[in-house]
Short mmCIF file of C-alpha atoms and ligand atoms in Angstrom, two decimals:
data_model
loop_
_atom_site.label_atom_id
_atom_site.label_comp_id
_atom_site.label_asym_id
_atom_site.label_seq_id
_atom_site.Cartn_x
_atom_site.Cartn_y
_atom_site.Cartn_z
CA UNK A 1352 2.21 -19.43 15.54
CA UNK A 1353 1.04 -17.79 12.36
CA UNK A 1354 2.37 -14.27 11.67
CA UNK A 1355 -0.26 -11.53 11.12
CA UNK A 1356 -1.31 -10.89 7.47
CA UNK A 1357 -2.23 -7.40 6.73
CA UNK A 1358 -4.25 -6.07 3.79
CA UNK A 1359 -1.01 -5.18 2.12
CA UNK A 1360 2.93 -4.91 2.43
CA UNK A 1361 5.25 -2.61 0.43
CA UNK A 1362 6.87 -4.04 -2.70
CA UNK A 1363 10.51 -3.23 -2.27
CA UNK A 1364 13.52 -3.82 -4.54
CA UNK A 1365 16.46 -5.68 -3.13
CA UNK A 1366 18.20 -3.57 -0.49
CA UNK A 1367 21.53 -3.58 -2.30
CA UNK A 1368 19.80 -1.98 -5.29
CA UNK A 1369 18.39 0.93 -3.24
CA UNK A 1370 21.88 1.26 -1.69
CA UNK A 1371 23.54 1.94 -4.95
CA UNK A 1372 21.34 5.02 -5.35
CA UNK A 1373 21.79 5.89 -1.61
CA UNK A 1374 25.65 5.83 -2.16
CA UNK A 1375 25.25 8.60 -4.87
CA UNK A 1376 23.42 10.69 -2.33
CA UNK A 1377 26.12 10.18 0.26
CA UNK A 1378 28.59 11.30 -2.42
CA UNK A 1379 27.00 14.31 -3.57
CA UNK A 1380 25.38 15.46 -0.32
CA UNK A 1381 22.34 16.56 -2.36
CA UNK A 1382 19.26 15.30 -0.45
CA UNK A 1383 16.52 17.37 -1.85
CA UNK A 1384 15.44 20.60 -3.86
CA UNK A 1385 14.71 18.84 -7.20
CA UNK A 1386 17.91 16.88 -7.17
CA UNK A 1387 19.43 14.68 -9.90
CA UNK A 1388 17.77 11.43 -8.70
CA UNK A 1389 14.38 13.07 -8.57
CA UNK A 1390 14.85 14.45 -12.15
CA UNK A 1391 15.92 11.05 -13.29
CA UNK A 1392 13.07 9.27 -11.65
CA UNK A 1393 10.72 11.79 -13.56
CA UNK A 1394 12.29 10.91 -16.85
CA UNK A 1395 12.16 7.15 -16.12
CA UNK A 1396 8.53 7.34 -15.02
CA UNK A 1397 7.60 9.29 -18.29
CA UNK A 1398 9.27 6.69 -20.38
CA UNK A 1399 7.63 3.79 -18.50
CA UNK A 1400 4.20 5.33 -18.64
CA UNK A 1401 4.68 6.67 -22.09
CA UNK A 1402 3.60 10.36 -21.18
CA UNK A 1403 5.29 13.60 -22.10
CA UNK A 1404 5.89 14.77 -18.56
CA UNK A 1405 5.90 13.55 -14.87
CA UNK A 1406 6.16 16.04 -11.93
CA UNK A 1407 7.23 14.07 -8.87
CA UNK A 1408 5.81 15.52 -5.38
CA UNK A 1409 5.86 14.74 -1.76
CA UNK A 1410 2.52 12.61 -1.68
CA UNK A 1411 -0.70 11.98 -3.76
CA UNK A 1412 -2.78 14.45 -1.61
CA UNK A 1413 -0.68 17.53 -2.31
CA UNK A 1414 -0.57 16.40 -6.16
CA UNK A 1415 -4.21 17.07 -6.13
CA UNK A 1416 -4.02 20.18 -4.10
CA UNK A 1417 -1.31 21.48 -6.56
CA UNK A 1418 -3.48 20.59 -9.61
CA UNK A 1419 -6.48 22.40 -8.19
CA UNK A 1420 -4.33 25.43 -7.15
CA UNK A 1421 -2.28 25.56 -10.37
CA UNK A 1422 -5.48 25.95 -12.39
CA UNK A 1423 -7.01 28.73 -10.12
CA UNK A 1424 -10.11 26.56 -9.37
CA UNK A 1425 -12.61 28.20 -6.96
CA UNK A 1426 -16.13 26.73 -6.49
CA UNK A 1427 -17.81 23.34 -6.60
CA UNK A 1428 -15.80 20.16 -7.72
CA UNK A 1429 -17.83 17.08 -8.81
CA UNK A 1430 -16.27 13.91 -7.44
CA UNK A 1431 -16.96 10.49 -6.10
CA UNK A 1432 -17.81 9.58 -2.40
CA UNK A 1433 -16.33 6.06 -2.91
CA UNK A 1434 -12.66 6.89 -2.36
CA UNK A 1435 -10.15 7.47 0.38
CA UNK A 1436 -10.65 10.63 2.31
CA UNK A 1437 -7.63 12.30 0.77
CA UNK A 1438 -9.68 12.96 -2.62
CA UNK A 1439 -12.03 15.19 -0.67
CA UNK A 1440 -9.59 16.70 1.72
CA UNK A 1441 -7.58 18.07 -1.24
CA UNK A 1442 -10.58 19.74 -2.45
CA UNK A 1443 -11.55 21.32 0.88
CA UNK A 1444 -7.93 22.34 1.68
CA UNK A 1445 -8.12 24.34 -1.43
CA UNK A 1446 -11.33 26.04 -0.19
CA UNK A 1447 -13.50 24.45 -2.92
CA UNK A 1448 -16.64 22.44 -2.14
CA UNK A 1449 -16.79 18.71 -3.06
CA UNK A 1450 -20.07 17.71 -4.64
CA UNK A 1451 -20.62 13.94 -4.51
CA UNK A 1452 -22.27 12.08 -7.38
CA UNK A 1453 -23.19 8.54 -7.06
CA UNK A 1454 -21.25 5.58 -8.38
CA UNK A 1455 -21.81 2.84 -10.92
CA UNK A 1456 -22.79 -0.50 -9.16
CA UNK A 1457 -20.33 -2.58 -11.28
CA UNK A 1458 -17.21 -0.54 -11.72
CA UNK A 1459 -17.76 1.47 -8.35
CA UNK A 1460 -16.49 4.66 -10.20
CA UNK A 1461 -18.28 7.90 -10.38
CA UNK A 1462 -21.44 7.33 -12.60
CA UNK A 1463 -20.88 9.56 -15.64
CA UNK A 1464 -24.47 9.35 -16.50
CA UNK A 1465 -25.17 11.15 -13.22
CA UNK A 1466 -22.62 14.03 -13.35
CA UNK A 1467 -24.71 16.66 -15.59
CA UNK A 1468 -27.46 16.67 -13.16
CA UNK A 1469 -25.03 17.85 -10.33
CA UNK A 1470 -23.52 20.75 -12.38
CA UNK A 1471 -24.44 24.19 -11.14
CA UNK A 1472 -23.26 27.69 -12.02
CA UNK A 1473 -20.59 27.19 -9.35
CA UNK A 1474 -19.09 24.01 -10.76
CA UNK A 1475 -15.55 24.45 -11.91
CA UNK A 1476 -14.25 20.89 -12.36
CA UNK A 1477 -14.72 17.15 -12.17
CA UNK A 1478 -12.46 15.12 -10.03
CA UNK A 1479 -13.09 11.32 -10.54
CA UNK A 1480 -11.02 8.49 -9.17
CA UNK A 1481 -10.02 5.33 -10.90
CA UNK A 1482 -10.86 3.39 -7.88
CA UNK A 1483 -8.74 0.26 -7.39
CA UNK A 1484 -7.25 1.16 -10.91
CA UNK A 1485 -10.32 0.32 -12.82
CA UNK A 1486 -10.54 3.19 -15.31
CA UNK A 1487 -13.44 5.73 -15.15
CA UNK A 1488 -15.54 6.36 -18.39
CA UNK A 1489 -12.91 8.92 -19.50
CA UNK A 1490 -14.45 9.54 -22.92
CA UNK A 1491 -17.81 10.41 -21.54
CA UNK A 1492 -16.42 12.44 -18.68
CA UNK A 1493 -14.35 14.50 -21.13
CA UNK A 1494 -17.37 15.17 -23.34
CA UNK A 1495 -19.24 16.50 -20.30
CA UNK A 1496 -16.42 18.59 -19.31
CA UNK A 1497 -15.98 20.14 -22.85
CA UNK A 1498 -19.76 20.81 -23.11
CA UNK A 1499 -19.86 22.66 -19.67
CA UNK A 1500 -16.47 24.36 -19.98
CA UNK A 1501 -15.11 22.33 -16.73
CA UNK A 1502 -11.54 21.16 -15.88
CA UNK A 1503 -10.89 17.40 -15.30
CA UNK A 1504 -8.53 16.29 -12.61
CA UNK A 1505 -8.16 12.47 -12.42
CA UNK A 1506 -7.24 11.06 -9.01
CA UNK A 1507 -5.22 8.15 -10.33
CA UNK A 1508 -3.61 7.34 -7.05
CA UNK A 1509 -4.33 3.66 -7.53
CA UNK A 1510 -3.70 3.44 -11.26
CA UNK A 1511 -0.04 3.29 -12.01
CA UNK A 1512 0.68 1.20 -15.14
CA UNK A 1513 -2.79 1.15 -16.48
CA UNK A 1514 -3.51 1.93 -19.99
CA UNK A 1515 -6.75 2.99 -21.59
CA UNK A 1516 -7.44 2.63 -25.19
CA UNK A 1517 -3.71 2.02 -25.59
CA UNK A 1518 -2.69 5.27 -23.81
CA UNK A 1519 -1.43 5.84 -20.22
CA UNK A 1520 -4.32 6.52 -17.84
CA UNK A 1521 -2.04 9.42 -16.60
CA UNK A 1522 -2.58 11.05 -20.00
CA UNK A 1523 -6.29 11.79 -19.46
CA UNK A 1524 -7.83 14.98 -18.05
CA UNK A 1525 -6.22 18.40 -17.67
CA UNK A 1526 -4.15 16.75 -14.85
CA UNK A 1527 -3.85 13.33 -13.57
CA UNK A 1528 -2.39 12.77 -10.14
CA UNK A 1529 -1.21 9.62 -8.41
CA UNK A 1530 0.33 8.42 -5.17
CA UNK A 1531 3.60 6.53 -4.58
CA UNK A 1532 2.69 5.72 -0.88
CA UNK A 1533 4.26 2.79 0.63
CA UNK A 1534 1.05 0.87 0.24
CA UNK A 1535 0.75 1.47 -3.58
CA UNK A 1536 1.80 -0.92 -6.28
CA UNK A 1537 4.74 1.45 -6.96
CA UNK A 1538 6.17 3.22 -4.04
CA UNK A 1539 8.79 5.86 -2.95
CA UNK A 1540 7.86 5.54 0.71
CA UNK A 1541 5.86 8.62 0.59
CA UNK A 1542 5.56 10.42 -2.83
CA UNK A 1543 3.24 11.12 -5.76
CA UNK A 1544 3.11 12.86 -9.06
CA UNK A 1545 1.09 15.14 -11.44
CA UNK A 1546 1.01 14.52 -15.07
CA UNK A 1547 -0.10 16.95 -17.84
CA UNK A 1548 0.49 17.70 -21.33
CA UNK A 1549 -0.02 21.40 -20.96
CA UNK A 1550 3.62 22.65 -20.70
CA UNK A 1551 2.58 25.99 -19.08
CA UNK A 1552 0.59 24.32 -16.41
CA UNK A 1553 3.44 21.81 -15.69
CA UNK A 1554 5.83 24.62 -15.19
CA UNK A 1555 3.38 26.21 -12.76
CA UNK A 1556 3.02 23.12 -10.87
CA UNK A 1557 6.81 22.80 -10.71
CA UNK A 1558 7.20 26.28 -9.40
CA UNK A 1559 4.32 25.85 -6.87
CA UNK A 1560 5.96 22.70 -5.41
CA UNK A 1561 9.04 24.62 -4.57
CA UNK A 1562 7.88 27.69 -2.68
CA UNK A 1563 6.84 29.46 -5.86
CA UNK A 1564 10.60 29.80 -7.06
CA UNK A 1565 11.39 30.24 -10.71
CA UNK A 1566 14.58 28.79 -12.29
CA UNK A 1567 16.70 31.67 -10.73
CA UNK A 1568 15.13 31.18 -7.26
CA UNK A 1569 12.88 34.18 -7.35
CA UNK A 1570 9.52 33.95 -6.00
CA UNK A 1571 7.13 34.33 -8.87
CA UNK A 1572 4.17 32.24 -7.77
CA UNK A 1573 2.17 31.41 -4.68
CA UNK A 1574 3.98 28.14 -3.80
CA UNK A 1575 4.32 25.67 -0.98
CA UNK A 1576 6.83 22.85 -0.06
CA UNK A 1577 5.75 19.75 -1.99
CA UNK A 1578 9.02 18.45 -3.17
CA UNK A 1579 10.00 14.87 -3.29
CA UNK A 1580 13.36 13.97 -1.51
CA UNK A 1581 16.20 12.22 -3.07
CA UNK A 1582 15.94 9.41 -0.59
CA UNK A 1583 12.38 8.84 -1.92
CA UNK A 1584 13.62 9.14 -5.47
CA UNK A 1585 16.24 6.67 -4.94
CA UNK A 1586 13.80 4.12 -3.70
CA UNK A 1587 11.54 4.96 -6.72
CA UNK A 1588 14.42 4.40 -9.12
CA UNK A 1589 15.13 1.04 -7.56
CA UNK A 1590 11.47 -0.09 -7.27
CA UNK A 1591 10.70 1.08 -10.90
CA UNK A 1592 12.90 -1.65 -12.20
CA UNK A 1593 10.94 -4.31 -10.66
CA UNK A 1594 7.39 -2.94 -11.30
CA UNK A 1595 6.51 -5.18 -14.26
CA UNK A 1596 7.27 -8.21 -12.20
CA UNK A 1597 5.34 -6.85 -9.19
CA UNK A 1598 2.27 -6.21 -11.37
CA UNK A 1599 2.51 -9.73 -12.89
CA UNK A 1600 2.77 -11.34 -9.49
CA UNK A 1601 -0.20 -9.49 -8.19
CA UNK A 1602 -2.22 -10.47 -11.18
CA UNK A 1603 -1.55 -14.20 -10.51
CA UNK A 1604 -2.49 -13.90 -7.01
CA UNK A 1605 -5.58 -11.91 -7.82
CA UNK A 1606 -6.53 -14.64 -10.32
CA UNK A 1607 -6.01 -17.31 -7.75
CA UNK A 1608 -8.43 -15.56 -5.33
CA UNK A 1609 -10.84 -15.24 -8.29
CA UNK A 1610 -10.70 -18.92 -8.88
CA UNK A 1611 -10.96 -20.00 -5.23
CA UNK A 1612 -13.88 -17.73 -4.61
CA UNK A 1613 -15.70 -18.38 -7.85
CA UNK A 1614 -18.48 -20.57 -6.37
CA UNK A 1615 -19.21 -18.12 -3.38
CA UNK A 1616 -22.47 -16.58 -4.65
CA UNK A 1617 -22.47 -14.00 -1.91
CA UNK A 1618 -19.26 -12.42 -3.33
CA UNK A 1619 -18.84 -10.08 -6.45
CA UNK A 1620 -15.61 -8.83 -7.92
CA UNK A 1621 -15.23 -5.45 -9.42
CA UNK A 1622 -15.95 -5.03 -13.15
CA UNK A 1623 -13.04 -4.12 -15.09
CA UNK A 1624 -11.14 -5.03 -18.51
CA UNK A 1625 -8.35 -7.50 -17.43
CA UNK A 1626 -5.76 -5.55 -19.51
CA UNK A 1627 -6.83 -2.24 -18.11
CA UNK A 1628 -6.17 -2.91 -14.47
CA UNK A 1629 -3.06 -3.14 -12.23
CA UNK A 1630 -4.21 -5.63 -9.49
CA UNK A 1631 -2.91 -3.50 -6.66
CA UNK A 1632 -5.92 -4.29 -4.50
CA UNK A 1633 -8.34 -7.10 -3.91
CA UNK A 1634 -11.67 -5.66 -3.33
CA UNK A 1635 -14.68 -7.95 -3.00
CA UNK A 1636 -18.26 -7.06 -2.38
CA UNK A 1637 -20.31 -9.21 -0.11
CA UNK A 1638 -24.12 -9.53 -0.29
CA UNK A 1639 -24.67 -7.93 3.11
CA UNK A 1640 -22.85 -5.78 5.59
CA UNK A 1641 -23.60 -8.46 8.11
CA UNK A 1642 -21.53 -10.93 6.07
CA UNK A 1643 -18.62 -8.37 6.07
CA UNK A 1644 -18.69 -8.27 9.80
CA UNK A 1645 -18.73 -12.06 10.18
CA UNK A 1646 -15.81 -12.42 7.57
CA UNK A 1647 -13.74 -9.67 9.28
CA UNK A 1648 -14.36 -11.36 12.71
CA UNK A 1649 -13.56 -14.82 11.53
CA UNK A 1650 -10.28 -13.66 9.76
CA UNK A 1651 -9.18 -11.51 12.61
CA UNK A 1652 -9.36 -14.58 14.93
CA UNK A 1653 -6.62 -16.08 12.70
CA UNK A 1654 -4.70 -12.74 12.69
CA UNK A 1655 -5.67 -11.91 9.09
CA UNK A 1656 -6.77 -8.27 8.55
CA UNK A 1657 -8.56 -7.19 5.56
CA UNK A 1658 -9.78 -3.54 5.23
CA UNK A 1659 -13.01 -1.89 4.69
CA UNK A 1660 -11.70 0.33 1.79
CA UNK A 1661 -13.74 2.51 1.40
CA UNK A 1662 -16.09 2.80 4.30
CA UNK A 1663 -17.98 4.98 5.05
CA UNK A 1664 -19.01 6.55 1.80
CA UNK A 1665 -17.71 10.12 2.19
CA UNK A 1666 -20.93 11.74 1.83
CA UNK A 1667 -21.86 10.19 5.19
CA UNK A 1668 -18.95 11.97 6.88
CA UNK A 1669 -20.07 14.82 9.08
CA UNK A 1670 -17.66 17.38 7.67
CA UNK A 1671 -19.43 17.13 4.20
CA UNK A 1672 -22.79 18.16 3.12
CA UNK A 1673 -25.32 15.24 3.46
CA UNK A 1674 -26.46 13.62 0.16
CA UNK A 1675 -28.58 10.74 -0.97
CA UNK A 1676 -26.33 8.28 -2.88
CA UNK A 1677 -27.79 4.82 -2.58
CA UNK A 1678 -25.25 2.90 -4.59
CA UNK A 1679 -22.22 4.42 -2.99
CA UNK A 1680 -23.88 3.86 0.40
CA UNK A 1681 -24.65 0.23 -0.35
CA UNK A 1682 -21.17 -0.54 -1.95
CA UNK A 1683 -19.25 1.12 0.81
CA UNK A 1684 -21.16 -0.80 3.45
CA UNK A 1685 -20.56 -4.22 1.79
CA UNK A 1686 -16.89 -3.91 0.53
CA UNK A 1687 -13.74 -5.28 1.95
CA UNK A 1688 -10.24 -5.48 0.54
CA UNK A 1689 -8.57 -8.88 1.02
CA UNK A 1690 -4.86 -9.13 1.59
CA UNK A 1691 -2.82 -8.81 -1.61
CA UNK A 1692 0.94 -8.28 -1.84
CA UNK A 1693 3.94 -9.84 -3.52
CA UNK A 1694 5.13 -11.85 -0.50
CA UNK A 1695 1.74 -13.21 0.36
CA UNK A 1696 2.12 -16.99 0.14
CA UNK A 1697 -0.26 -19.14 -2.05
CA UNK A 1698 -0.95 -21.25 1.04
CA UNK A 1699 -2.22 -18.27 2.71
CA UNK A 1700 -4.49 -17.17 -0.16
CA UNK A 1701 -6.04 -20.60 0.11
CA UNK A 1702 -6.36 -20.41 3.80
CA UNK A 1703 -8.14 -17.08 3.58
CA UNK A 1704 -10.36 -18.26 0.90
CA UNK A 1705 -11.26 -21.38 2.88
CA UNK A 1706 -12.12 -19.13 5.90
CA UNK A 1707 -14.25 -17.05 3.74
N1 T4K B 1184 -6.37 9.28 -3.46
C1 T4K B 1184 -6.63 7.99 -3.24
C2 T4K B 1184 -7.89 7.37 -4.02
C3 T4K B 1184 -6.00 7.36 -2.27
O1 T4K B 1184 -6.39 6.01 -1.97
C4 T4K B 1184 -4.94 7.85 -1.66
C5 T4K B 1184 -4.27 7.15 -0.63
C6 T4K B 1184 -4.70 9.31 -1.93
C7 T4K B 1184 -5.50 9.87 -2.96
C8 T4K B 1184 -3.65 10.01 -1.21
O2 T4K B 1184 -2.26 9.59 -1.50
P1 T4K B 1184 -1.15 9.92 -0.39
O3 T4K B 1184 -1.36 11.35 -0.03
O4 T4K B 1184 -1.32 8.84 0.68
O5 T4K B 1184 0.08 9.55 -1.32
C9 T4K B 1184 -3.32 3.97 3.32
C10 T4K B 1184 -2.37 5.02 2.71
O6 T4K B 1184 -1.92 5.91 3.70
C11 T4K B 1184 -2.96 5.96 1.58
O7 T4K B 1184 -1.87 6.28 0.89
C12 T4K B 1184 -3.99 5.19 0.64
N2 T4K B 1184 -4.49 5.98 -0.20
C13 T4K B 1184 -4.94 4.44 1.61
C14 T4K B 1184 -6.01 3.81 0.68
O8 T4K B 1184 -4.54 3.61 2.34
P2 T4K B 1184 -4.17 3.25 5.63
O9 T4K B 1184 -4.98 3.89 6.58
O10 T4K B 1184 -4.79 1.98 5.17
O11 T4K B 1184 -2.66 2.88 6.17
P3 T4K B 1184 -2.23 1.85 7.13
O12 T4K B 1184 -0.98 2.48 7.90
O13 T4K B 1184 -3.33 1.23 8.00
O14 T4K B 1184 -1.62 0.71 6.31
C15 T4K B 1184 -2.41 -0.43 5.68
C16 T4K B 1184 -1.52 -1.67 5.94
O15 T4K B 1184 -0.41 -1.67 5.05
C17 T4K B 1184 -1.07 -1.89 7.12
O16 T4K B 1184 -1.94 -2.78 7.84
C18 T4K B 1184 0.24 -2.68 7.00
C19 T4K B 1184 0.61 -2.26 5.71
N3 T4K B 1184 1.86 -1.18 5.72
C20 T4K B 1184 1.57 0.18 5.85
C21 T4K B 1184 2.56 1.03 5.94
C22 T4K B 1184 2.26 2.44 6.15
C23 T4K B 1184 3.14 -1.60 5.63
O17 T4K B 1184 3.35 -2.82 5.59
N4 T4K B 1184 4.25 -0.69 5.71
C24 T4K B 1184 3.91 0.63 5.85
O18 T4K B 1184 4.83 1.41 5.91
O19 T4K B 1184 -3.90 4.32 4.42
#
C-alpha cells in the first residue's frame, strides 16, 4: 500500500543536532524573550544571506504587519493577487487597503508595467511577492517607488537563499520579510523575519515585536508579541547547517520533473533565472482548468496530493474589492504545485509524471 504523498514535507536536521541546542535551553531555562539562541540565529542568518541585519519574529504574517506598522503606513498598498492570503491579511490587519495589480504571464509576479496606473493620492506603499522565489522586477519597482515617494515591502516568504544581481533578495525594498514556516525551504516550525538596512527602522521593529519595550524594558512604542521562541531558534540553528544541501537536493528533483514533463505541451513552468531561484515549490501551469481537475483527481486516486497554490486569485475573494485582472485569474485557475520535498523518492517523481 503506497503512503500518501503530500505537496511538501518539512526539511529537518537530524534529531540529535536539534537536541544539542535543546540541551542548552534545558540548562539555561531561557525559553523566549529574545534569548541567546534567537540572537545567534539572527547573526547566522545575516551571515548566510549576506545582509547587515535579520530580525527574527514569530511568523511571516506578523513580519509583514510589523513592517507596515513600523513605517506608520496608512492608506492603499499595491500588491499582487497571486499569493497566499497572508499577504493581503497583513495589509488589512494594519487597517490599510490592498489594491491588486495584475501579474506577468510568465513570472507570475506583479506586472511592474501596470503598477503606476494603480497609484492614487492614497497610495503609500508597494508590497510585491517573489512568488515561488522568482524575483520581482526589483529595479523597476524601486524606480516607481522613488518617483512617487512610496515605500516598498517585499513579501519574500518563499525566497530564502535567492540572490538578485549578486545581492541577497532580502536586501531589496525598505523592508523584506520572510517566513520560516514548517513548509518552507528553511524552517523554524513557525517563524519568520524582517530584513532592513535602515538601523532606526530595525530598532523600531525590534521594539514592536516585544510589546514596545526598549532595552531597559520601558514601553516606548506601540508593540505586540511577535517574538520567536528559543525552541524555534534552536530548530533554525540546526536546520540552517543543512540549507545548502536541501536546496541542491530540491533543484535536482525540480530538474528531474522538468525533464520528465518536457514533452507535455499542455504544461508550462514558471519563468526564472536558474541561478536566482530556490526550488522550494514545483508550480506548473496547465493549459485549462479542466486539465487541473482531471490531474488532481487522477493523482488523488493514487493518494498523491498536489495543491492549487494560489487559487483563487485574491481579487476574487469576497472580503476584498472586486477588480478585473485577467492574467491573475487565468494563472490562478490553471496552476498546481506538484509534490516537492527532500525525502520524495525519484521513483515517486517518475510515477507522478507518468500519471500526468
Ligand atoms: N506570504 C506568502 C507568499 C506565503 O506563502 C505565506 C505562507 C506567508 C506570507 C505567511 O507566512 P506564515 O505566517 O505562514 O509564516 C501553508 C503554510 O501554512 C503557509 O506558511 C504558506 N505560506 C502557505 C503557502 O502554505 P497550507 O494551508 O498549505 O498548509 P497545510 O497544513 O495544508 O500543509 C501543506 C502540506 O504540508 C500538507 O499537506 C502536509 C505538509 N505539512 C504541513 C505542516 C503544517 C507537513 O508535512 N508538516 C506540517 O507541519 O499553508
